[in-house]
mmCIF file of C-alpha atoms in Angstrom:
data_model
loop_
_atom_site.group_PDB
_atom_site.id
_atom_site.type_symbol
_atom_site.label_atom_id
_atom_site.label_comp_id
_atom_site.label_asym_id
_atom_site.label_seq_id
_atom_site.Cartn_x
_atom_site.Cartn_y
_atom_site.Cartn_z
ATOM 1 C CA UNK U 157 -17.444 24.077 13.927
ATOM 2 C CA UNK U 158 -17.765 21.974 17.109
ATOM 3 C CA UNK U 159 -13.762 23.523 18.237
ATOM 4 C CA UNK U 160 -15.449 27.217 17.515
ATOM 5 C CA UNK U 161 -18.598 26.787 19.535
ATOM 6 C CA UNK U 162 -17.245 24.988 22.620
ATOM 7 C CA UNK U 163 -14.658 27.194 23.175
ATOM 8 C CA UNK U 164 -14.066 30.161 21.085
ATOM 9 C CA UNK U 165 -11.166 29.142 19.295
ATOM 10 C CA UNK U 166 -10.607 28.311 15.827
ATOM 11 C CA UNK U 167 -9.232 25.100 14.525
ATOM 12 C CA UNK U 168 -6.399 24.916 11.904
ATOM 13 C CA UNK U 169 -5.410 22.493 9.182
ATOM 14 C CA UNK U 170 -3.434 21.083 11.818
ATOM 15 C CA UNK U 171 -6.078 20.491 14.551
ATOM 16 C CA UNK U 172 -8.103 18.437 11.625
ATOM 17 C CA UNK U 173 -4.837 16.577 10.743
ATOM 18 C CA UNK U 174 -4.441 15.422 14.172
ATOM 19 C CA UNK U 175 -8.018 14.501 14.184
ATOM 20 C CA UNK U 176 -8.032 12.085 11.199
ATOM 21 C CA UNK U 177 -5.060 10.692 12.740
ATOM 22 C CA UNK U 178 -6.905 9.772 15.705
ATOM 23 C CA UNK U 179 -9.627 8.300 14.088
ATOM 24 C CA UNK U 180 -7.137 6.526 11.721
ATOM 25 C CA UNK U 181 -5.789 5.177 15.109
ATOM 26 C CA UNK U 182 -9.165 4.154 15.750
ATOM 27 C CA UNK U 183 -9.983 2.463 12.804
ATOM 28 C CA UNK U 184 -13.004 5.172 12.652
ATOM 29 C CA UNK U 185 -13.492 5.705 9.008
ATOM 30 C CA UNK U 186 -16.911 7.696 9.364
ATOM 31 C CA UNK U 187 -14.977 10.163 12.082
ATOM 32 C CA UNK U 188 -11.936 10.733 9.562
ATOM 33 C CA UNK U 189 -14.627 11.469 6.644
ATOM 34 C CA UNK U 190 -16.348 13.883 8.989
ATOM 35 C CA UNK U 191 -12.982 15.902 10.040
ATOM 36 C CA UNK U 192 -11.820 15.852 6.412
ATOM 37 C CA UNK U 193 -15.591 17.420 5.253
ATOM 38 C CA UNK U 194 -15.078 20.029 7.718
ATOM 39 C CA UNK U 195 -11.832 21.044 6.637
ATOM 40 C CA UNK U 196 -13.040 20.976 3.500
ATOM 41 C CA UNK U 197 -16.375 23.436 4.785
ATOM 42 C CA UNK U 198 -13.742 25.801 6.818
ATOM 43 C CA UNK U 199 -11.720 26.517 2.884
ATOM 44 C CA UNK U 200 -8.633 25.395 4.671
ATOM 45 C CA UNK U 201 -6.218 23.701 2.156
ATOM 46 C CA UNK U 202 -5.454 19.730 2.990
ATOM 47 C CA UNK U 203 -1.535 18.686 3.332
ATOM 48 C CA UNK U 204 0.449 15.661 2.556
ATOM 49 C CA UNK U 205 -0.603 14.659 6.455
ATOM 50 C CA UNK U 206 -4.237 15.092 5.873
ATOM 51 C CA UNK U 207 -4.351 13.013 3.255
ATOM 52 C CA UNK U 208 -2.282 10.421 4.413
ATOM 53 C CA UNK U 209 -3.678 10.441 7.386
ATOM 54 C CA UNK U 210 -7.013 9.869 5.630
ATOM 55 C CA UNK U 211 -5.904 6.940 3.533
ATOM 56 C CA UNK U 212 -4.893 5.241 6.374
ATOM 57 C CA UNK U 213 -8.402 5.717 8.228
ATOM 58 C CA UNK U 214 -9.709 3.849 4.648
ATOM 59 C CA UNK U 215 -7.061 0.874 5.191
ATOM 60 C CA UNK U 216 -7.968 0.631 8.507
ATOM 61 C CA UNK U 217 -11.333 0.291 8.432
ATOM 62 C CA UNK U 218 -13.376 -3.054 8.782
ATOM 63 C CA UNK U 219 -16.100 -2.697 6.665
ATOM 64 C CA UNK U 220 -13.959 -2.586 3.750
ATOM 65 C CA UNK U 221 -17.199 -1.911 1.267
ATOM 66 C CA UNK U 222 -16.885 -0.506 -2.101
ATOM 67 C CA UNK U 223 -17.789 2.740 -1.319
ATOM 68 C CA UNK U 224 -14.708 3.155 1.282
ATOM 69 C CA UNK U 225 -12.513 2.113 -1.333
ATOM 70 C CA UNK U 226 -14.080 4.678 -4.208
ATOM 71 C CA UNK U 227 -13.503 6.990 -1.503
ATOM 72 C CA UNK U 228 -9.916 6.093 -0.598
ATOM 73 C CA UNK U 229 -9.457 6.771 -4.377
ATOM 74 C CA UNK U 230 -11.016 10.076 -4.452
ATOM 75 C CA UNK U 231 -8.751 11.389 -1.327
ATOM 76 C CA UNK U 232 -5.886 9.979 -3.483
ATOM 77 C CA UNK U 233 -6.921 12.188 -6.618
ATOM 78 C CA UNK U 234 -7.442 14.704 -4.290
ATOM 79 C CA UNK U 235 -3.969 14.035 -3.145
ATOM 80 C CA UNK U 236 -1.880 13.780 -6.512
ATOM 81 C CA UNK U 237 -3.742 17.050 -7.953
ATOM 82 C CA UNK U 238 -2.802 18.826 -5.352
ATOM 83 C CA UNK U 239 0.920 17.541 -6.479
ATOM 84 C CA UNK U 240 1.262 15.801 -3.291
ATOM 85 C CA UNK U 241 0.245 12.267 -4.027
ATOM 86 C CA UNK U 242 3.826 11.526 -4.187
ATOM 87 C CA UNK U 243 3.861 10.375 -0.600
ATOM 88 C CA UNK U 244 4.705 6.761 0.522
ATOM 89 C CA UNK U 245 2.150 6.766 3.540
ATOM 90 C CA UNK U 246 -0.797 7.604 1.330
ATOM 91 C CA UNK U 247 0.101 5.518 -0.886
ATOM 92 C CA UNK U 248 0.835 2.198 0.678
ATOM 93 C CA UNK U 249 -2.841 3.109 2.448
ATOM 94 C CA UNK U 250 -4.567 3.079 -0.413
ATOM 95 C CA UNK U 251 -2.905 -0.148 -1.998
ATOM 96 C CA UNK U 252 -3.549 -1.697 1.140
ATOM 97 C CA UNK U 253 -7.286 -0.542 0.967
ATOM 98 C CA UNK U 254 -7.350 -1.809 -2.626
ATOM 99 C CA UNK U 255 -5.955 -5.193 -1.311
ATOM 100 C CA UNK U 256 -8.807 -5.631 1.268
ATOM 101 C CA UNK U 257 -11.314 -4.963 -0.532
ATOM 102 C CA UNK U 258 -10.490 -7.431 -3.368
ATOM 103 C CA UNK U 259 -9.889 -9.944 -0.011
ATOM 104 C CA UNK U 260 -13.339 -9.157 1.228
ATOM 105 C CA UNK U 261 -15.194 -9.123 -2.584
ATOM 106 C CA UNK U 262 -16.172 -5.851 -2.755
ATOM 107 C CA UNK U 263 -13.730 -4.794 -5.630
ATOM 108 C CA UNK U 264 -12.832 -5.861 -8.885
ATOM 109 C CA UNK U 265 -8.659 -7.581 -8.514
ATOM 110 C CA UNK U 266 -8.064 -6.272 -12.071
ATOM 111 C CA UNK U 267 -8.798 -2.754 -11.573
ATOM 112 C CA UNK U 268 -6.947 -2.652 -8.217
ATOM 113 C CA UNK U 269 -4.015 -3.862 -10.127
ATOM 114 C CA UNK U 270 -3.903 -2.033 -12.881
ATOM 115 C CA UNK U 271 -4.365 1.302 -10.235
ATOM 116 C CA UNK U 272 -1.546 0.140 -7.912
ATOM 117 C CA UNK U 273 0.806 -0.515 -11.074
ATOM 118 C CA UNK U 274 0.102 2.622 -12.694
ATOM 119 C CA UNK U 275 0.293 4.721 -9.413
ATOM 120 C CA UNK U 276 4.063 2.604 -8.301
ATOM 121 C CA UNK U 277 5.059 3.170 -12.484
ATOM 122 C CA UNK U 278 4.417 6.899 -11.569
ATOM 123 C CA UNK U 279 6.251 6.908 -7.688
ATOM 124 C CA UNK U 280 8.789 5.376 -9.601
ATOM 125 C CA UNK U 281 9.151 8.265 -12.299
ATOM 126 C CA UNK U 282 9.194 10.994 -9.710
ATOM 127 C CA UNK U 283 11.990 9.435 -7.829
ATOM 128 C CA UNK U 284 14.269 9.628 -10.938
ATOM 129 C CA UNK U 285 13.143 13.130 -11.861
ATOM 130 C CA UNK U 286 14.002 13.809 -7.942
ATOM 131 C CA UNK U 287 16.762 11.405 -6.862
ATOM 132 C CA UNK U 288 17.101 12.246 -3.179
ATOM 133 C CA UNK U 289 13.470 11.314 -2.921
ATOM 134 C CA UNK U 290 12.740 8.390 -0.681
ATOM 135 C CA UNK U 291 9.328 7.056 -3.023
ATOM 136 C CA UNK U 292 8.502 4.298 -3.707
ATOM 137 C CA UNK U 293 9.766 3.308 -0.495
ATOM 138 C CA UNK U 294 9.590 -0.589 1.526
ATOM 139 C CA UNK U 295 5.884 0.139 2.870
ATOM 140 C CA UNK U 296 4.621 1.055 -0.970
ATOM 141 C CA UNK U 297 6.193 -2.535 -2.606
ATOM 142 C CA UNK U 298 5.327 -4.179 -0.181
ATOM 143 C CA UNK U 299 1.808 -2.719 0.043
ATOM 144 C CA UNK U 300 1.806 -3.659 -4.241
ATOM 145 C CA UNK U 301 2.937 -6.998 -3.694
ATOM 146 C CA UNK U 302 -0.279 -7.637 -0.939
ATOM 147 C CA UNK U 303 -2.347 -6.132 -3.782
ATOM 148 C CA UNK U 304 -0.892 -8.582 -6.723
ATOM 149 C CA UNK U 305 -1.417 -11.882 -3.832
ATOM 150 C CA UNK U 306 -4.589 -10.729 -3.020
ATOM 151 C CA UNK U 307 -5.613 -10.978 -6.948
ATOM 152 C CA UNK U 308 -2.813 -13.452 -7.448
ATOM 153 C CA UNK U 309 -1.655 -11.498 -10.215
ATOM 154 C CA UNK U 310 1.924 -13.443 -10.134
ATOM 155 C CA UNK U 311 3.053 -11.972 -13.477
ATOM 156 C CA UNK U 312 2.514 -8.418 -11.657
ATOM 157 C CA UNK U 313 4.332 -9.346 -8.825
ATOM 158 C CA UNK U 314 7.573 -10.584 -11.032
ATOM 159 C CA UNK U 315 7.573 -7.979 -12.845
ATOM 160 C CA UNK U 316 7.702 -5.778 -9.710
ATOM 161 C CA UNK U 317 10.296 -7.439 -8.387
ATOM 162 C CA UNK U 318 12.866 -6.903 -11.954
ATOM 163 C CA UNK U 319 11.643 -3.367 -11.272
ATOM 164 C CA UNK U 320 12.839 -2.830 -7.906
ATOM 165 C CA UNK U 321 16.662 -5.215 -8.993
ATOM 166 C CA UNK U 322 16.753 -2.364 -11.983
ATOM 167 C CA UNK U 323 16.416 0.126 -9.978
ATOM 168 C CA UNK U 324 18.384 -0.234 -7.347
ATOM 169 C CA UNK U 325 15.515 -0.732 -4.629
ATOM 170 C CA UNK U 326 15.877 -2.950 -1.391
ATOM 171 C CA UNK U 327 14.461 -6.019 -1.044
ATOM 172 C CA UNK U 328 12.670 -5.922 1.678
ATOM 173 C CA UNK U 329 11.116 -9.783 3.621
ATOM 174 C CA UNK U 330 7.306 -8.975 3.985
ATOM 175 C CA UNK U 331 7.726 -7.482 0.258
ATOM 176 C CA UNK U 332 9.089 -10.915 -1.218
ATOM 177 C CA UNK U 333 6.851 -12.675 0.932
ATOM 178 C CA UNK U 334 4.162 -10.700 -0.780
ATOM 179 C CA UNK U 335 5.929 -11.732 -4.194
ATOM 180 C CA UNK U 336 6.389 -15.208 -3.301
ATOM 181 C CA UNK U 337 2.704 -15.745 -1.997
ATOM 182 C CA UNK U 338 1.331 -14.003 -5.514
ATOM 183 C CA UNK U 339 3.006 -16.372 -7.479
ATOM 184 C CA UNK U 340 1.363 -19.977 -6.072
ATOM 185 C CA UNK U 341 -0.789 -21.697 -8.289
ATOM 186 C CA UNK U 342 0.847 -20.232 -11.563
ATOM 187 C CA UNK U 343 3.689 -22.548 -12.520
ATOM 188 C CA UNK U 344 6.190 -20.714 -14.167
ATOM 189 C CA UNK U 345 5.948 -17.753 -12.576
ATOM 190 C CA UNK U 346 6.702 -19.979 -9.247
ATOM 191 C CA UNK U 347 9.786 -21.556 -10.793
ATOM 192 C CA UNK U 348 10.705 -17.758 -11.211
ATOM 193 C CA UNK U 349 9.697 -16.941 -7.957
ATOM 194 C CA UNK U 350 11.889 -19.681 -6.169
ATOM 195 C CA UNK U 351 15.280 -18.476 -8.210
ATOM 196 C CA UNK U 352 14.446 -14.913 -6.658
ATOM 197 C CA UNK U 353 13.984 -16.231 -3.192
ATOM 198 C CA UNK U 354 17.566 -18.352 -3.733
ATOM 199 C CA UNK U 355 19.051 -15.526 -5.196
ATOM 200 C CA UNK U 356 17.986 -13.479 -2.556
ATOM 201 C CA UNK U 357 20.223 -11.866 0.409
ATOM 202 C CA UNK U 358 20.272 -13.694 4.019
ATOM 203 C CA UNK U 359 18.256 -10.379 5.438
ATOM 204 C CA UNK U 360 15.462 -10.610 3.268
ATOM 205 C CA UNK U 361 14.569 -14.073 2.842
ATOM 206 C CA UNK U 362 15.469 -15.641 6.479
ATOM 207 C CA UNK U 363 12.455 -14.874 7.905
ATOM 208 C CA UNK U 364 9.212 -16.747 8.981
ATOM 209 C CA UNK U 365 7.172 -15.795 7.044
ATOM 210 C CA UNK U 366 9.396 -16.075 3.541
ATOM 211 C CA UNK U 367 10.274 -19.387 4.328
ATOM 212 C CA UNK U 368 6.505 -20.757 4.789
ATOM 213 C CA UNK U 369 6.071 -18.929 1.724
ATOM 214 C CA UNK U 370 9.005 -20.358 -0.047
ATOM 215 C CA UNK U 371 8.148 -23.867 1.635
ATOM 216 C CA UNK U 372 4.438 -23.248 0.410
ATOM 217 C CA UNK U 373 6.160 -23.297 -3.163
ATOM 218 C CA UNK U 374 8.706 -25.831 -2.879
ATOM 219 C CA UNK U 375 5.535 -28.250 -1.764
ATOM 220 C CA UNK U 376 3.515 -27.292 -5.174
ATOM 221 C CA UNK U 377 6.161 -27.668 -7.118
ATOM 222 C CA UNK U 378 6.846 -30.954 -5.434
ATOM 223 C CA UNK U 379 9.957 -30.680 -3.832
ATOM 224 C CA UNK U 380 9.694 -32.359 -0.671
ATOM 225 C CA UNK U 381 13.247 -32.220 -0.167
ATOM 226 C CA UNK U 382 13.314 -27.997 -0.626
ATOM 227 C CA UNK U 383 10.898 -28.009 1.634
ATOM 228 C CA UNK U 384 12.289 -29.392 4.599
ATOM 229 C CA UNK U 385 15.428 -28.167 3.933
ATOM 230 C CA UNK U 386 13.878 -24.697 5.371
ATOM 231 C CA UNK U 387 12.424 -26.183 8.205
#
């Protein structure tokens, strides 16, 4: 490998993790893929950080091709098989990759929602069996709502909000804003979403993004009075 040939020093898994992180921050998915291939060739054991950084690189990729979405799905499969799939960074990055794939038209919305629901359900089950764990966190819920919003899946978004309440997860502003956006254009769900907004705590509802999403829903319902009240 390059490090050994140039400097006579053998890289370890931390070396590769740092390189994948650098590639992710630079939005260079090709470099992240190449480094992961070198790690595998050196027969080193990937860690949760390896998979999380690789998936972050996929989420940050500008191409958003079906090939790259498939690669991200395979990386997450490897993480799950290695026992480190219950990783907020990895999951939120994968869900973001799916949402952006749908937005670009390269990935099926139905498949994205089905995968996202399955993964989040698994994390909720994991947390139930490991009470001290911090999964899924706000980043995961927000990324899931983004998938729902990109796919226009209002019922899935509201179902996730109900699950969050049942399990005692805190409602974060971006999560709420994305859920409201997902309900736009679905009349029955719009009403339910606005009920959620009106009952949400101020630290979740009193942000520009949430108010904008709520104003759009009130406008869609012909409630100009409620829309202007938020202005």
